[in-house]
PDB file of C-alpha atoms in Angstrom:
ATOM      1  CA  MET J   1       0.000   0.000   0.000  1.00  0.00           C
ATOM      2  CA  ALA J   2       1.299   3.453  -0.916  1.00  0.00           C
ATOM      3  CA  VAL J   3       2.215   5.950   1.798  1.00  0.00           C
ATOM      4  CA  PRO J   4      -0.302   8.825   1.695  1.00  0.00           C
ATOM      5  CA  VAL J   5       1.598  12.114   1.311  1.00  0.00           C
ATOM      6  CA  LEU J   6       0.772  15.801   1.507  1.00  0.00           C
ATOM      7  CA  THR J   7       2.714  18.496  -0.303  1.00  0.00           C
ATOM      8  CA  ALA J   8       3.322  22.027   0.915  1.00  0.00           C
ATOM      9  CA  VAL J   9       5.633  23.605  -1.617  1.00  0.00           C
ATOM     10  CA  SER J  10       5.765  27.348  -2.219  1.00  0.00           C
ATOM     11  CA  ASP J  11       6.675  27.190  -5.925  1.00  0.00           C
ATOM     12  CA  ALA J  12       3.521  26.073  -7.768  1.00  0.00           C
ATOM     13  CA  VAL J  13       5.337  25.094 -10.966  1.00  0.00           C
ATOM     14  CA  TRP J  14       7.925  23.028  -9.139  1.00  0.00           C
ATOM     15  CA  GLU J  15       5.211  21.446  -6.989  1.00  0.00           C
ATOM     16  CA  SER J  16       3.239  20.509 -10.091  1.00  0.00           C
ATOM     17  CA  HIS J  17       6.279  18.719 -11.528  1.00  0.00           C
ATOM     18  CA  LEU J  18       6.858  16.983  -8.192  1.00  0.00           C
ATOM     19  CA  VAL J  19       3.283  15.715  -7.988  1.00  0.00           C
ATOM     20  CA  ALA J  20       3.368  14.528 -11.608  1.00  0.00           C
ATOM     21  CA  ALA J  21       6.647  12.695 -11.017  1.00  0.00           C
ATOM     22  CA  LEU J  22       5.267  10.958  -7.930  1.00  0.00           C
ATOM     23  CA  ALA J  23       2.034   9.972  -9.691  1.00  0.00           C
ATOM     24  CA  ARG J  24       3.660   6.819 -11.008  1.00  0.00           C
ATOM     25  CA  GLY J  25       2.047   3.904  -9.235  1.00  0.00           C
ATOM     26  CA  ASP J  26       5.257   2.003  -8.531  1.00  0.00           C
ATOM     27  CA  LEU J  27       6.999   4.407  -6.130  1.00  0.00           C
ATOM     28  CA  GLY J  28       5.176   3.469  -2.931  1.00  0.00           C
ATOM     29  CA  VAL J  29       3.831   6.973  -2.259  1.00  0.00           C
ATOM     30  CA  ALA J  30       0.594   8.697  -3.246  1.00  0.00           C
ATOM     31  CA  VAL J  31      -0.014  12.432  -3.033  1.00  0.00           C
ATOM     32  CA  VAL J  32      -3.424  12.772  -1.375  1.00  0.00           C
ATOM     33  CA  ARG J  33      -3.524  16.559  -1.004  1.00  0.00           C
ATOM     34  CA  ARG J  34      -1.638  19.581  -2.301  1.00  0.00           C
ATOM     35  CA  CYS J  35      -1.707  22.137   0.515  1.00  0.00           C
ATOM     36  CA  VAL J  36      -1.594  25.804  -0.414  1.00  0.00           C
ATOM     37  CA  ASP J  37      -0.045  27.110   2.812  1.00  0.00           C
ATOM     38  CA  LEU J  38       0.927  26.165   6.344  1.00  0.00           C
ATOM     39  CA  ALA J  39      -2.588  26.601   7.741  1.00  0.00           C
ATOM     40  CA  ASP J  40      -3.979  24.275   5.065  1.00  0.00           C
ATOM     41  CA  LEU J  41      -1.201  21.776   5.775  1.00  0.00           C
ATOM     42  CA  LEU J  42      -1.826  21.715   9.527  1.00  0.00           C
ATOM     43  CA  ALA J  43      -5.596  21.414   9.104  1.00  0.00           C
ATOM     44  CA  THR J  44      -5.227  18.582   6.609  1.00  0.00           C
ATOM     45  CA  ALA J  45      -2.626  16.794   8.727  1.00  0.00           C
ATOM     46  CA  ALA J  46      -5.013  16.863  11.697  1.00  0.00           C
ATOM     47  CA  THR J  47      -7.567  14.838   9.705  1.00  0.00           C
ATOM     48  CA  GLY J  48      -5.290  11.795   9.681  1.00  0.00           C
ATOM     49  CA  GLN J  49      -5.421  11.288   5.930  1.00  0.00           C
ATOM     50  CA  ALA J  50      -1.635  11.366   5.435  1.00  0.00           C
ATOM     51  CA  ARG J  51       1.472   9.807   6.948  1.00  0.00           C
ATOM     52  CA  ALA J  52       4.050  12.225   5.496  1.00  0.00           C
ATOM     53  CA  VAL J  53       4.521  15.678   4.027  1.00  0.00           C
ATOM     54  CA  LEU J  54       6.942  17.004   1.457  1.00  0.00           C
ATOM     55  CA  LEU J  55       7.536  20.657   2.242  1.00  0.00           C
ATOM     56  CA  SER J  56       9.792  23.370   0.954  1.00  0.00           C
ATOM     57  CA  ALA J  57      12.221  25.191   3.196  1.00  0.00           C
ATOM     58  CA  ASP J  58      10.700  28.559   2.336  1.00  0.00           C
ATOM     59  CA  LEU J  59       7.162  27.653   3.416  1.00  0.00           C
ATOM     60  CA  ARG J  60       5.861  30.786   5.125  1.00  0.00           C
ATOM     61  CA  ARG J  61       5.488  30.645   8.920  1.00  0.00           C
ATOM     62  CA  LEU J  62       7.122  27.230   9.213  1.00  0.00           C
ATOM     63  CA  ASP J  63       8.425  26.923  12.774  1.00  0.00           C
ATOM     64  CA  ARG J  64       9.014  24.376  15.534  1.00  0.00           C
ATOM     65  CA  ASP J  65       5.409  24.639  16.718  1.00  0.00           C
ATOM     66  CA  ALA J  66       4.128  23.706  13.263  1.00  0.00           C
ATOM     67  CA  LEU J  67       6.522  20.760  13.097  1.00  0.00           C
ATOM     68  CA  SER J  68       5.380  19.642  16.561  1.00  0.00           C
ATOM     69  CA  ARG J  69       1.771  19.758  15.412  1.00  0.00           C
ATOM     70  CA  LEU J  70       2.653  17.619  12.409  1.00  0.00           C
ATOM     71  CA  ALA J  71       4.380  15.103  14.681  1.00  0.00           C
ATOM     72  CA  VAL J  72       1.348  14.954  16.998  1.00  0.00           C
ATOM     73  CA  ALA J  73      -0.806  14.279  13.923  1.00  0.00           C
ATOM     74  CA  GLY J  74       1.516  11.401  12.987  1.00  0.00           C
ATOM     75  CA  VAL J  75       2.800  13.107   9.834  1.00  0.00           C
ATOM     76  CA  ALA J  76       6.492  12.592   9.076  1.00  0.00           C
ATOM     77  CA  VAL J  77       8.305  15.521   7.436  1.00  0.00           C
ATOM     78  CA  VAL J  78      10.642  15.456   4.461  1.00  0.00           C
ATOM     79  CA  GLY J  79      12.120  18.844   3.633  1.00  0.00           C
ATOM     80  CA  LEU J  80      13.008  19.847   0.099  1.00  0.00           C
ATOM     81  CA  VAL J  81      15.604  22.528  -0.600  1.00  0.00           C
ATOM     82  CA  PRO J  82      17.068  24.045  -3.759  1.00  0.00           C
ATOM     83  CA  PRO J  83      20.225  22.149  -4.765  1.00  0.00           C
ATOM     84  CA  GLY J  84      23.257  23.550  -2.969  1.00  0.00           C
ATOM     85  CA  ASP J  85      21.232  25.880  -0.725  1.00  0.00           C
ATOM     86  CA  GLU J  86      23.039  25.160   2.516  1.00  0.00           C
ATOM     87  CA  GLU J  87      21.218  27.946   4.371  1.00  0.00           C
ATOM     88  CA  ALA J  88      17.798  26.456   3.573  1.00  0.00           C
ATOM     89  CA  GLU J  89      18.969  23.004   4.635  1.00  0.00           C
ATOM     90  CA  ARG J  90      20.469  24.398   7.852  1.00  0.00           C
ATOM     91  CA  ARG J  91      17.196  26.218   8.633  1.00  0.00           C
ATOM     92  CA  LEU J  92      15.143  23.039   8.252  1.00  0.00           C
ATOM     93  CA  ARG J  93      17.576  21.026  10.346  1.00  0.00           C
ATOM     94  CA  GLN J  94      17.567  23.705  13.077  1.00  0.00           C
ATOM     95  CA  LEU J  95      13.780  23.461  13.145  1.00  0.00           C
ATOM     96  CA  GLY J  96      14.086  19.710  13.655  1.00  0.00           C
ATOM     97  CA  VAL J  97      13.542  18.286  10.170  1.00  0.00           C
ATOM     98  CA  LEU J  98      15.714  15.183  10.055  1.00  0.00           C
ATOM     99  CA  HIS J  99      15.252  14.189   6.425  1.00  0.00           C
ATOM    100  CA  VAL J 100      16.174  16.873   3.866  1.00  0.00           C
ATOM    101  CA  LEU J 101      16.580  16.297   0.148  1.00  0.00           C
ATOM    102  CA  PRO J 102      17.524  18.553  -2.754  1.00  0.00           C
ATOM    103  CA  SER J 103      14.546  19.554  -4.870  1.00  0.00           C
ATOM    104  CA  ASP J 104      16.174  18.028  -7.933  1.00  0.00           C
ATOM    105  CA  ALA J 105      16.241  14.560  -6.354  1.00  0.00           C
ATOM    106  CA  THR J 106      14.727  11.855  -8.507  1.00  0.00           C
ATOM    107  CA  PRO J 107      11.192  10.637  -7.812  1.00  0.00           C
ATOM    108  CA  GLU J 108      12.745   7.385  -6.622  1.00  0.00           C
ATOM    109  CA  GLN J 109      14.977   9.217  -4.127  1.00  0.00           C
ATOM    110  CA  ILE J 110      12.090  11.330  -2.863  1.00  0.00           C
ATOM    111  CA  SER J 111       9.760   8.367  -2.428  1.00  0.00           C
ATOM    112  CA  ALA J 112      12.535   6.401  -0.681  1.00  0.00           C
ATOM    113  CA  GLY J 113      13.084   9.372   1.639  1.00  0.00           C
ATOM    114  CA  VAL J 114       9.393   9.488   2.450  1.00  0.00           C
ATOM    115  CA  ARG J 115       9.225   5.759   3.166  1.00  0.00           C
ATOM    116  CA  GLU J 116      12.365   5.911   5.364  1.00  0.00           C
ATOM    117  CA  THR J 117      11.049   8.893   7.302  1.00  0.00           C
ATOM    118  CA  VAL J 118       7.676   7.250   7.904  1.00  0.00           C
ATOM    119  CA  ALA J 119       9.382   4.041   9.056  1.00  0.00           C
ATOM    120  CA  GLY J 120      11.347   6.044  11.619  1.00  0.00           C
ATOM    121  CA  PRO J 121      14.780   5.509  13.107  1.00  0.00           C
TER     122      PRO J 121
END
């Protein structure tokens, strides 16, 4: 069964490509909702319909409280950063995001990251 995933990515074009790439049925993940902002993400996560979220480092108002709320909802977080953007990666890691991937990662790498993050340490 595919891991149900939310997206919360600030760049609509990039997010569209991401969702299309993950739409293949053989990757073990299924995007169940594309969230438009942090409030939408937190509300959707609270419904229990997803086990993970792919979010961009520049998501407005992303903070430790939001990440705590995602954890309480049982939603694992995979951060996506522009390739080589060490500042964005550092910001996500300082907030507590353990799994961070470059936004140009392959669909296979992203889906593997989601599955690993959901499985836990």
